[in-house]
Short mmCIF file of C-alpha atoms in Angstrom, two decimals:
data_model
loop_
_atom_site.label_atom_id
_atom_site.label_comp_id
_atom_site.label_asym_id
_atom_site.label_seq_id
_atom_site.Cartn_x
_atom_site.Cartn_y
_atom_site.Cartn_z
CA MET A 1 -54.48 29.71 -8.40
CA ASN A 2 -56.17 28.72 -11.38
CA LYS A 3 -58.96 31.04 -12.56
CA TYR A 4 -61.58 28.58 -12.41
CA VAL A 5 -61.00 27.87 -8.88
CA LEU A 6 -61.14 31.49 -8.08
CA ILE A 7 -64.46 31.93 -9.83
CA SER A 8 -65.63 29.03 -7.92
CA PHE A 9 -65.11 30.75 -4.50
CA LEU A 10 -66.10 34.21 -5.64
CA CYS A 11 -69.42 32.83 -6.64
CA PHE A 12 -70.32 30.18 -4.18
CA SER A 13 -72.62 32.36 -2.42
CA PHE A 14 -75.11 32.73 -5.16
CA LEU A 15 -74.95 29.15 -6.49
CA GLU A 16 -75.28 27.57 -2.83
CA VAL A 17 -77.90 29.87 -1.79
CA CYS A 18 -80.00 28.52 -4.45
CA SER A 19 -79.62 25.02 -2.81
CA GLN A 20 -81.32 26.24 0.35
CA GLU A 21 -84.61 27.87 0.33
CA LYS A 22 -84.31 29.66 3.78
CA ALA A 23 -80.98 31.18 4.24
CA ASP A 24 -80.56 33.26 7.32
CA SER A 25 -79.30 36.60 5.80
CA ASP A 26 -77.89 37.47 9.00
CA GLY A 27 -76.72 34.39 10.83
CA HIS A 28 -74.83 31.06 10.44
CA ASN A 29 -75.91 29.01 7.43
CA LYS A 30 -75.35 25.70 5.90
CA PHE A 31 -75.65 25.21 2.25
CA TYR A 32 -75.87 21.78 0.37
CA TYR A 33 -75.30 19.98 -2.99
CA SER A 34 -78.37 18.89 -4.76
CA ASP A 35 -78.01 15.42 -3.31
CA GLY A 36 -77.99 16.78 0.27
CA THR A 37 -74.32 16.84 1.09
CA LEU A 38 -72.85 19.91 2.67
CA SER A 39 -71.20 22.20 0.22
CA SER A 40 -70.37 25.13 2.32
CA GLU A 41 -71.07 26.63 5.77
CA GLY A 42 -70.42 30.20 7.39
CA VAL A 43 -72.02 33.40 8.43
CA LEU A 44 -74.17 35.87 6.18
CA GLU A 45 -74.32 39.54 7.11
CA ASN A 46 -77.09 41.33 4.97
CA GLY A 47 -77.16 38.33 2.74
CA GLN A 48 -73.34 38.46 2.04
CA PRO A 49 -70.55 35.99 3.41
CA GLU A 50 -68.60 37.48 6.20
CA GLY A 51 -66.20 35.88 8.76
CA TYR A 52 -64.84 32.28 8.84
CA TRP A 53 -65.91 29.94 5.97
CA LYS A 54 -65.60 26.52 5.00
CA ASN A 55 -66.22 24.73 1.54
CA TYR A 56 -66.63 21.15 0.93
CA TYR A 57 -66.47 18.63 -1.82
CA GLU A 58 -69.43 16.65 -3.03
CA SER A 59 -67.62 13.69 -1.14
CA GLY A 60 -67.75 15.59 2.14
CA VAL A 61 -63.87 16.38 2.32
CA LEU A 62 -63.06 19.93 3.20
CA LYS A 63 -61.99 21.90 0.17
CA SER A 64 -61.13 25.30 1.43
CA GLU A 65 -61.30 27.46 4.63
CA GLY A 66 -60.63 30.99 5.49
CA ASN A 67 -61.81 34.23 6.60
CA ARG A 68 -63.65 37.09 5.00
CA ARG A 69 -63.71 40.70 6.22
CA HIS A 70 -66.03 43.26 4.82
CA PHE A 71 -67.50 40.60 2.67
CA GLU A 72 -63.91 40.20 0.98
CA LEU A 73 -61.69 37.07 1.10
CA ASP A 74 -58.90 37.97 3.86
CA SER A 75 -55.82 36.60 5.73
CA THR A 76 -54.71 32.90 4.93
CA TRP A 77 -56.84 30.76 3.04
CA LYS A 78 -56.30 27.05 3.13
CA PHE A 79 -57.14 25.00 0.14
CA TYR A 80 -57.30 20.97 0.11
CA ASN A 81 -57.45 18.32 -2.69
CA GLU A 82 -60.13 15.73 -2.90
CA GLU A 83 -57.92 13.33 -0.51
CA GLY A 84 -57.92 16.18 2.14
CA ILE A 85 -54.27 16.97 1.72
CA ILE A 86 -53.43 20.70 1.89
CA THR A 87 -52.40 21.85 -1.62
CA GLN A 88 -52.19 25.86 -1.26
CA LEU A 89 -51.96 28.50 1.29
CA ILE A 90 -52.99 31.91 -0.13
CA THR A 91 -52.95 34.92 1.61
CA TYR A 92 -55.67 37.73 0.84
CA LYS A 93 -56.36 41.34 1.65
CA GLU A 94 -59.42 43.19 0.43
CA GLY A 95 -60.33 40.18 -1.76
CA LYS A 96 -57.02 40.14 -3.79
CA ARG A 97 -54.08 37.83 -3.10
CA ASN A 98 -51.47 39.82 -1.17
CA GLY A 99 -48.46 38.36 0.14
CA GLU A 100 -47.23 34.89 -0.16
CA THR A 101 -48.96 31.82 -2.11
CA ARG A 102 -47.40 28.64 -0.98
CA LYS A 103 -48.25 25.58 -3.03
CA TYR A 104 -47.47 21.79 -1.71
CA ASN A 105 -47.45 18.31 -3.29
CA ASN A 106 -49.43 15.61 -2.14
CA GLU A 107 -46.47 14.29 0.20
CA GLY A 108 -46.77 17.62 1.78
CA PHE A 109 -43.41 19.22 0.60
CA LEU A 110 -43.19 22.91 -0.42
CA VAL A 111 -43.05 23.03 -4.20
CA SER A 112 -43.30 26.96 -4.78
CA LEU A 113 -43.36 30.23 -3.10
CA ILE A 114 -44.99 32.92 -4.85
CA PRO A 115 -45.25 36.46 -3.79
CA PHE A 116 -48.64 38.48 -4.69
CA VAL A 117 -49.26 42.21 -4.73
CA ASP A 118 -52.94 43.09 -5.69
CA ASP A 119 -53.72 39.69 -7.31
CA ARG A 120 -50.44 40.08 -9.40
CA ARG A 121 -47.16 38.33 -8.93
CA GLN A 122 -44.47 40.67 -7.81
CA GLY A 123 -41.11 39.63 -6.62
CA ILE A 124 -39.17 36.46 -6.60
CA GLU A 125 -41.00 33.34 -7.29
CA TYR A 126 -39.26 30.10 -5.75
CA ASN A 127 -39.85 26.55 -6.64
CA TYR A 128 -38.45 23.67 -4.64
CA PHE A 129 -36.99 20.13 -5.00
CA ASN A 130 -38.46 17.77 -2.12
CA ASN A 131 -35.15 18.13 -0.08
CA GLY A 132 -35.96 21.79 0.23
CA VAL A 133 -33.16 22.96 -2.10
CA VAL A 134 -34.33 25.86 -4.54
CA ARG A 135 -35.12 24.32 -7.92
CA SER A 136 -35.69 27.68 -9.60
CA GLU A 137 -36.10 31.59 -8.88
CA THR A 138 -38.05 33.75 -11.36
CA PRO A 139 -38.36 37.44 -10.85
CA PHE A 140 -41.82 38.91 -11.59
CA ASP A 141 -43.04 42.53 -12.09
CA ILE A 142 -46.69 43.54 -12.09
CA GLY A 143 -47.43 39.94 -13.14
CA HIS A 144 -45.02 39.31 -15.76
CA GLU A 145 -41.73 37.67 -15.68
CA ASN A 146 -39.04 40.29 -15.79
CA GLY A 147 -35.17 40.15 -15.57
CA LYS A 148 -32.96 37.07 -14.89
CA ALA A 149 -34.40 33.58 -13.68
CA TYR A 150 -32.22 30.99 -12.45
CA GLU A 151 -32.66 26.97 -12.56
CA PHE A 152 -30.71 24.82 -10.28
CA ASN A 153 -29.46 21.39 -9.79
CA ASP A 154 -30.38 19.46 -6.46
CA LYS A 155 -26.87 20.55 -5.15
CA GLY A 156 -27.58 24.30 -5.40
CA ASP A 157 -25.41 24.88 -8.62
CA ILE A 158 -26.84 27.23 -11.32
CA ILE A 159 -27.48 25.22 -14.55
CA THR A 160 -29.96 27.46 -16.57
CA ILE A 161 -30.09 31.30 -16.76
CA ARG A 162 -33.23 32.78 -18.74
CA THR A 163 -33.71 36.44 -19.25
CA TYR A 164 -37.28 37.60 -19.47
CA GLN A 165 -38.76 41.06 -20.76
CA ASN A 166 -42.28 41.69 -19.85
CA GLY A 167 -43.21 38.35 -19.87
CA ILE A 168 -41.33 37.25 -23.01
CA LEU A 169 -38.36 34.85 -22.94
CA THR A 170 -35.56 36.83 -24.71
CA ARG A 171 -32.72 34.45 -23.92
CA GLN A 172 -31.79 31.31 -22.47
CA GLU A 173 -28.50 29.73 -21.49
CA TYR A 174 -27.83 26.06 -20.57
CA ILE A 175 -24.69 26.28 -18.35
CA ASN A 176 -22.45 24.15 -15.77
CA ARG A 177 -23.34 20.72 -17.07
CA LYS A 178 -21.62 17.57 -17.17
CA SER A 179 -21.71 14.57 -19.57
CA PRO A 180 -22.64 11.08 -18.38
CA GLU A 181 -18.90 10.44 -17.91
CA LYS A 182 -18.89 13.39 -15.55
CA GLU A 183 -16.85 15.53 -17.61
CA LYS A 184 -17.49 19.18 -17.80
CA ASN A 185 -18.92 20.40 -21.36
CA GLY A 186 -20.45 23.41 -22.88
CA LEU A 187 -20.49 26.81 -21.23
CA TRP A 188 -19.59 27.13 -17.83
CA LYS A 189 -19.77 30.15 -15.45
CA GLU A 190 -18.64 30.96 -11.84
CA PHE A 191 -20.39 33.66 -9.89
CA TYR A 192 -19.61 36.03 -7.06
CA ASP A 193 -21.95 35.71 -4.04
CA ASP A 194 -24.23 38.40 -5.66
CA ARG A 195 -24.58 36.54 -8.91
CA LYS A 196 -22.21 38.63 -10.80
CA ILE A 197 -20.22 36.45 -13.36
CA LYS A 198 -16.60 35.81 -12.09
CA SER A 199 -15.52 33.93 -15.09
CA GLU A 200 -16.92 32.15 -18.01
CA GLY A 201 -15.81 30.02 -20.91
CA ARG A 202 -16.39 26.52 -22.51
CA PHE A 203 -15.40 23.05 -21.68
CA LYS A 204 -14.86 20.19 -24.31
CA ASN A 205 -14.36 16.88 -22.89
CA GLY A 206 -13.39 18.07 -19.46
CA GLU A 207 -10.70 20.77 -20.83
CA ARG A 208 -10.87 24.24 -21.32
CA ASP A 209 -11.54 25.25 -24.97
CA GLY A 210 -11.97 28.70 -26.78
CA TYR A 211 -11.94 32.01 -25.26
CA TRP A 212 -12.42 32.52 -21.30
CA LYS A 213 -13.26 35.96 -19.85
CA GLU A 214 -12.71 36.93 -16.04
CA TYR A 215 -14.37 39.96 -14.38
CA SER A 216 -14.13 41.81 -11.37
CA ASN A 217 -16.86 41.73 -8.53
CA LYS A 218 -17.91 45.12 -10.18
CA GLY A 219 -18.49 43.76 -13.35
CA LEU A 220 -15.22 45.02 -15.06
CA LEU A 221 -13.56 42.74 -17.51
CA LEU A 222 -10.14 41.61 -16.12
CA GLY A 223 -8.77 39.58 -18.89
CA VAL A 224 -9.50 37.36 -22.05
CA THR A 225 -7.44 34.07 -22.57
CA LYS A 226 -8.16 31.28 -24.98
CA TYR A 227 -7.39 27.72 -24.71
CA LYS A 228 -7.19 24.71 -27.14
CA GLY A 229 -7.49 21.35 -25.55
CA GLY A 230 -6.88 22.72 -22.02
CA GLN A 231 -3.70 24.60 -23.39
CA LEU A 232 -3.21 28.21 -23.20
CA ILE A 233 -2.71 29.88 -26.54
CA THR A 234 -0.50 33.16 -26.39
CA ASP A 235 -1.54 36.15 -28.24
CA ALA A 236 -4.83 34.68 -29.36
CA GLU A 237 -6.66 38.16 -29.36
CA GLU A 238 -7.42 39.60 -32.83
CA ILE A 239 -4.43 41.86 -33.93
CA SER A 240 -6.09 43.37 -36.92
CA ASP A 241 -6.41 46.66 -35.21
CA LEU A 242 -2.99 46.55 -33.31
CA GLU A 243 0.16 48.16 -34.16
CA VAL A 244 3.34 46.08 -34.11
CA ARG A 245 6.57 47.82 -32.76
CA GLU A 246 10.04 46.50 -33.00
CA GLN A 247 13.42 47.27 -31.66
CA TYR A 248 16.60 45.99 -32.65
CA TYR A 249 20.35 45.76 -30.96
CA PRO A 250 22.42 48.35 -32.25
CA ASP A 251 25.40 47.57 -34.41
CA THR A 252 24.03 44.30 -35.29
CA GLU A 253 22.63 42.95 -38.69
CA GLY A 254 18.90 43.36 -37.50
CA GLN A 255 19.12 41.52 -34.16
CA LEU A 256 15.60 42.01 -32.66
CA LYS A 257 15.81 43.35 -29.19
CA PHE A 258 12.06 43.66 -28.66
CA ARG A 259 8.72 43.17 -30.19
CA GLY A 260 5.31 44.38 -28.81
CA THR A 261 1.82 45.42 -29.75
CA TYR A 262 -0.05 48.50 -29.22
CA ARG A 263 -3.59 49.88 -29.32
CA LYS A 264 -4.12 53.72 -29.83
CA GLY A 265 -0.58 54.12 -28.54
CA LEU A 266 -1.14 51.94 -25.36
CA ALA A 267 0.54 48.64 -24.67
CA HIS A 268 -1.83 45.93 -25.37
CA GLY A 269 -1.05 42.33 -25.84
CA THR A 270 2.09 40.31 -25.64
CA HIS A 271 5.50 42.21 -25.33
CA ILE A 272 8.61 40.06 -25.76
CA TRP A 273 12.15 41.00 -25.04
CA PHE A 274 15.20 39.10 -26.83
CA ASN A 275 18.73 38.64 -25.60
CA ILE A 276 21.63 39.47 -27.89
CA SER A 277 21.70 35.69 -28.91
CA GLY A 278 18.35 35.87 -30.19
CA ASP A 279 16.73 33.88 -27.53
CA ILE A 280 13.52 35.15 -25.61
CA ASP A 281 14.76 36.63 -22.44
CA SER A 282 11.26 37.56 -21.11
CA ALA A 283 7.78 38.50 -21.81
CA LYS A 284 5.01 40.79 -20.41
CA VAL A 285 1.28 41.17 -21.23
CA TYR A 286 -0.74 44.35 -21.15
CA ARG A 287 -4.08 45.26 -21.47
CA ASN A 288 -4.79 49.24 -22.13
CA ASP A 289 -1.18 49.83 -20.85
CA VAL A 290 -1.88 47.98 -17.51
CA LEU A 291 0.45 45.10 -16.97
CA ILE A 292 -1.64 41.90 -16.47
CA ALA A 293 0.93 39.01 -16.68
CA ARG A 294 4.65 38.32 -16.84
CA GLY A 295 7.10 35.58 -17.35
CA ASP A 296 9.01 33.57 -20.15
CA LEU A 297 7.97 32.28 -23.60
CA ASP A 298 9.57 29.63 -25.90
CA VAL A 299 10.17 30.11 -29.58
CA LYS A 300 6.88 28.71 -30.22
CA GLY A 301 5.04 31.46 -28.10
CA LEU A 302 4.01 29.01 -25.27
CA ARG A 303 4.29 30.01 -21.79
CA GLN A 304 7.36 28.47 -19.97
CA GLY A 305 8.57 28.87 -16.47
CA GLU A 306 7.29 31.06 -13.75
CA TRP A 307 4.60 33.51 -14.42
CA GLU A 308 2.80 36.00 -12.39
CA GLU A 309 -0.87 37.31 -13.30
CA TYR A 310 -2.42 40.76 -11.99
CA PHE A 311 -5.67 42.06 -11.48
CA TYR A 312 -6.93 44.63 -14.14
CA PRO A 313 -6.90 47.60 -13.80
CA THR A 314 -5.83 47.65 -10.50
CA ALA A 315 -2.59 45.44 -10.81
CA GLU A 316 -2.72 43.61 -7.48
CA LEU A 317 -1.19 40.04 -7.64
CA LYS A 318 -3.84 37.63 -9.07
CA ALA A 319 -2.04 34.52 -9.65
CA LYS A 320 1.62 32.94 -9.74
CA GLY A 321 2.84 29.65 -10.64
CA VAL A 322 4.68 27.62 -13.44
CA TYR A 323 3.87 26.76 -17.20
CA GLN A 324 5.30 23.88 -19.04
CA ASN A 325 4.60 24.17 -22.82
CA GLY A 326 1.58 26.43 -22.28
CA TYR A 327 -0.08 24.46 -19.79
CA ARG A 328 -0.38 25.25 -15.87
CA PHE A 329 2.10 23.06 -14.21
CA GLN A 330 2.86 21.95 -10.47
CA GLU A 331 1.78 24.30 -7.74
CA TRP A 332 -0.21 27.54 -8.46
CA VAL A 333 -1.64 30.14 -5.87
CA TYR A 334 -4.48 32.57 -6.58
CA TYR A 335 -5.25 35.56 -4.53
CA PHE A 336 -8.06 37.63 -3.51
CA GLN A 337 -7.66 41.61 -4.44
CA ASN A 338 -6.86 42.17 -0.89
CA GLY A 339 -3.83 39.87 -0.97
CA GLU A 340 -5.26 36.97 0.71
CA THR A 341 -5.10 33.52 -0.85
CA GLU A 342 -8.22 32.63 -2.67
CA GLN A 343 -7.07 28.88 -3.69
CA ARG A 344 -3.70 26.87 -4.30
CA GLY A 345 -3.06 23.31 -5.83
CA LEU A 346 -1.17 21.50 -8.38
CA TYR A 347 -1.54 20.87 -12.03
CA SER A 348 -0.45 18.00 -14.24
CA ALA A 349 1.85 18.41 -17.20
CA LYS A 350 -1.30 18.83 -19.21
CA GLY A 351 -2.62 21.61 -17.10
CA LYS A 352 -5.38 19.55 -15.36
CA PRO A 353 -5.94 19.79 -11.41
CA ASN A 354 -3.73 17.14 -9.90
CA GLY A 355 -3.23 16.17 -6.17
CA LYS A 356 -4.36 18.41 -3.29
CA TRP A 357 -6.37 21.72 -3.73
CA LYS A 358 -7.35 24.30 -1.12
CA TRP A 359 -9.96 27.27 -1.37
CA TYR A 360 -10.14 29.78 1.15
CA TYR A 361 -12.57 32.67 2.49
CA GLU A 362 -11.48 36.01 1.98
CA SER A 363 -10.89 36.07 5.64
CA GLY A 364 -8.25 33.56 5.27
CA LYS A 365 -10.20 30.62 6.70
CA ILE A 366 -10.16 27.38 4.90
CA LEU A 367 -13.32 26.84 2.58
CA ARG A 368 -12.71 23.61 0.96
CA GLU A 369 -10.33 20.88 0.34
CA GLU A 370 -10.43 18.49 -2.44
CA THR A 371 -8.01 16.15 -4.31
CA PHE A 372 -7.83 15.57 -8.05
CA ARG A 373 -6.09 13.29 -10.56
CA ASN A 374 -5.74 14.39 -14.20
CA GLY A 375 -8.62 16.72 -13.80
CA LYS A 376 -10.96 14.45 -12.11
CA GLU A 377 -12.10 14.39 -8.44
CA ASN A 378 -10.32 11.42 -6.71
CA GLY A 379 -9.89 11.53 -3.25
CA TRP A 380 -11.68 13.33 -0.33
CA LEU A 381 -13.76 16.38 -0.57
CA ILE A 382 -14.19 18.57 2.80
CA GLU A 383 -16.10 21.97 2.69
CA TYR A 384 -16.29 24.13 5.84
CA SER A 385 -18.67 26.95 6.84
CA ASP A 386 -17.10 30.38 7.58
CA THR A 387 -17.03 29.30 11.22
CA GLY A 388 -15.16 26.19 10.54
CA LYS A 389 -17.93 23.61 10.79
CA VAL A 390 -17.77 20.77 8.33
CA ILE A 391 -20.62 20.95 5.85
CA THR A 392 -19.80 18.57 3.28
CA ARG A 393 -17.43 15.58 3.48
CA GLY A 394 -17.23 12.84 1.21
CA GLU A 395 -14.86 10.78 -1.34
CA PHE A 396 -14.46 10.67 -5.09
CA ILE A 397 -13.06 8.07 -7.25
CA ASP A 398 -12.41 8.83 -10.90
CA GLY A 399 -15.02 11.64 -10.62
CA LYS A 400 -17.41 9.68 -9.04
CA GLU A 401 -18.92 9.82 -5.39
CA GLU A 402 -17.88 6.86 -3.52
CA GLY A 403 -18.54 5.46 -0.04
CA ASP A 404 -19.97 7.42 3.09
CA TRP A 405 -20.94 11.12 2.23
CA LEU A 406 -22.65 14.11 4.19
CA TYR A 407 -23.66 17.46 3.27
CA GLU A 408 -25.79 20.40 4.59
CA ILE A 409 -28.50 21.41 2.34
CA GLY A 410 -30.80 24.34 3.25
CA ASP A 411 -32.23 23.47 6.87
CA HIS A 412 -30.90 19.92 7.26
CA LEU A 413 -27.96 17.42 7.03
CA GLU A 414 -28.27 14.41 4.65
CA GLN A 415 -25.93 11.52 4.78
CA GLY A 416 -25.34 8.01 3.40
CA VAL A 417 -23.42 5.96 0.80
CA TYR A 418 -22.52 6.20 -2.82
CA GLU A 419 -21.14 3.57 -5.06
CA ALA A 420 -20.10 4.78 -8.63
CA GLY A 421 -21.78 7.95 -8.18
CA MET A 422 -25.03 6.57 -7.40
CA LYS A 423 -27.04 6.41 -4.20
CA GLN A 424 -26.83 2.88 -2.33
CA GLY A 425 -28.47 1.46 0.82
CA LYS A 426 -29.81 3.92 3.64
CA TRP A 427 -29.90 7.33 3.33
CA GLU A 428 -30.82 9.50 6.38
CA HIS A 429 -31.65 13.37 6.86
CA PHE A 430 -31.31 15.39 10.11
CA TYR A 431 -33.06 18.83 10.84
CA LEU A 432 -30.07 21.29 11.77
CA SER A 433 -32.13 23.16 14.23
CA ASN A 434 -32.37 20.30 16.70
CA GLY A 435 -30.87 17.02 15.40
CA GLU A 436 -34.05 15.11 15.12
CA LYS A 437 -34.37 12.78 11.92
CA ARG A 438 -36.01 14.34 9.01
CA PHE A 439 -36.04 11.29 6.64
CA GLU A 440 -34.81 7.75 6.10
CA GLY A 441 -34.95 5.60 3.20
CA GLU A 442 -33.03 2.87 1.26
CA TYR A 443 -31.69 3.31 -2.49
CA PHE A 444 -30.53 1.18 -5.14
CA ASP A 445 -28.49 2.63 -8.18
CA ASP A 446 -29.93 5.93 -7.31
CA PHE A 447 -33.56 4.70 -7.39
CA GLU A 448 -35.75 4.97 -4.31
CA GLN A 449 -36.27 1.37 -3.01
CA GLU A 450 -38.55 -0.05 -0.22
CA LYS A 451 -40.04 2.10 2.46
CA HIS A 452 -39.29 5.79 2.93
CA ILE A 453 -40.12 7.79 6.02
CA TRP A 454 -40.17 11.68 6.47
CA TYR A 455 -40.49 13.14 9.87
CA PHE A 456 -41.75 16.58 11.53
CA ASP A 457 -39.03 18.34 13.43
CA SER A 458 -40.80 17.13 16.63
CA GLY A 459 -39.63 13.44 15.69
CA LYS A 460 -43.19 12.33 14.55
CA LYS A 461 -43.91 10.93 11.28
CA MET A 462 -44.91 13.20 8.49
CA LEU A 463 -45.05 10.63 5.52
CA GLU A 464 -44.24 6.92 5.02
CA GLY A 465 -44.54 4.89 1.66
CA LYS A 466 -42.88 2.34 -0.27
CA PHE A 467 -40.98 2.56 -3.64
CA ILE A 468 -39.82 -0.08 -6.05
CA SER A 469 -37.32 1.24 -8.54
CA GLY A 470 -38.15 4.69 -7.87
CA VAL A 471 -41.89 4.04 -8.50
CA LYS A 472 -44.66 4.50 -5.65
CA GLU A 473 -46.29 1.15 -4.85
CA GLY A 474 -48.79 0.11 -2.28
CA GLU A 475 -50.00 2.17 0.89
CA TRP A 476 -48.78 5.61 1.66
CA ARG A 477 -49.57 7.27 4.78
CA ARG A 478 -49.64 11.13 5.42
CA TYR A 479 -49.95 12.21 9.17
CA ASN A 480 -50.88 15.09 11.16
CA ILE A 481 -48.50 16.93 13.33
CA ASP A 482 -50.16 15.18 16.42
CA GLY A 483 -49.39 11.72 14.91
CA THR A 484 -52.89 10.95 13.81
CA VAL A 485 -53.43 9.50 10.04
CA MET A 486 -54.41 12.52 7.85
CA VAL A 487 -55.06 10.42 4.82
CA THR A 488 -53.98 7.00 3.24
CA ILE A 489 -53.30 6.65 -0.38
CA GLU A 490 -52.74 3.57 -2.43
CA TYR A 491 -50.37 3.58 -5.45
CA GLN A 492 -50.00 0.98 -8.34
CA SER A 493 -47.10 1.97 -10.48
CA ASP A 494 -47.04 5.69 -9.36
CA VAL A 495 -50.68 6.29 -9.72
CA GLU A 496 -53.16 6.67 -7.15
CA ILE A 497 -56.02 3.97 -6.81
CA LYS A 498 -57.35 4.31 -3.34
CA VAL A 499 -57.78 6.98 -1.04
CA ASP A 500 -58.86 5.87 2.70
CA GLY A 501 -59.60 2.45 1.18
CA ILE A 502 -61.93 3.85 -1.45
CA LYS A 503 -61.38 3.16 -5.30
CA ILE A 504 -60.59 6.17 -7.42
CA LYS A 505 -62.29 5.99 -10.94
CA LEU A 506 -59.52 6.41 -13.33
CA ALA A 507 -61.68 8.44 -15.36
CA GLU A 508 -62.43 10.90 -12.64
CA LYS A 509 -58.59 10.82 -11.85
CA ALA A 510 -57.76 11.63 -15.34
CA LYS A 511 -60.21 14.52 -15.31
CA SER A 512 -58.79 15.95 -12.06
CA LYS A 513 -55.19 15.76 -13.31
CA ASN A 514 -56.14 17.61 -16.56
CA LYS A 515 -58.05 20.52 -14.46
CA GLY A 516 -54.86 20.87 -12.51
#
């Protein structure tokens, strides 16, 4: 809540008593602006406000209402803008904000949820998209940002990580982003359910490039690999501090039998065994004396044929499949540490996902099915809950959504049509709790178009209005839960010009926006 708003409420009794000569110091009172319009009303005890109070704008529209206990702000107070639309719900105790503060936009959608303790932000602040998906999470401690904050896209994927220390931004990472061509680029991170990093590395034009790290769910580094243009580079680790050991076949002229690297006496890096003819027979990769991979190499050091990879440092089977010229090829299977399959699918000759892929819950139940062609989504994607219910279903063509789609987001189901990755035609949302319609509206090339209607879970209208190419135009109506009209706002090029038929002076509107 802005400081100027707080001051106005804490000081209203003095200012408004001055506008009424005969205030009842122990009873119900009404106070007025200088022009005679009602400014506030409530009970005074010993000349101080107590009980339920209401405050009004000079226009007569309700500005705020709530309770006072022992003369202090108490319980939940409601705040309204000059159009009569609720903008904030603030919980007080003993005159200070304690509990949740909820902020809403003019359309009635929750935009932020802020926890307070004794007038200071304490806990996780949430901000939301209009569809109810969390836009950001920011941790606060004694009024200051402290810890890791996350920003999400409208599908719920983490796209920014910010680190704060006592209110100061100390680090910011932009992650998990795609180019306009829908190709992965820059830093990407995958997380466990508790937000611990599972893997991290960079993409360039949709291919892995540079060092990639994998971690256990306890934060332990499992391994580091290096890619160039999507190709795995063998023995990419710096070897300046590694000791190279070699063994030779006896009774030969220096025929190499084994070559491997060690660090402080422990096997570390790639170990290669040669046959008597000088060809590579097999290879193993170690990390601090623990086997993390085994298979075949060619004379260029590129992985070939069947390989197995293992968790570090516990050595359970992590993945198995075939390499061709340093690229994963054909079918690969990945495992959880408990031995259950985590995912399986095919790779192209250049190491890109190709064909059908499946992901599983640790319980063994199917999580997701998706089809790729040369690294891009191409075909059906179906995602399931852990009970087997379909929660996402749609088709990709060359990496872009196409045709009918549905997906569950938060408390509702969304369904509609995409063309070349853009929303087209009619889209509808339904409440998961009772199946009632939550929203319906038209889109053209991803822009809102024509009439859009939102509904309460009772089925009655909550909001309706018209868009032209994503811009609000004409009359918009906001409804009470009983179906009566709360307020009517007229827009011109996304700017409010009338409220309940009364013109808004642009200067006053600009002043109001600057205050906010």
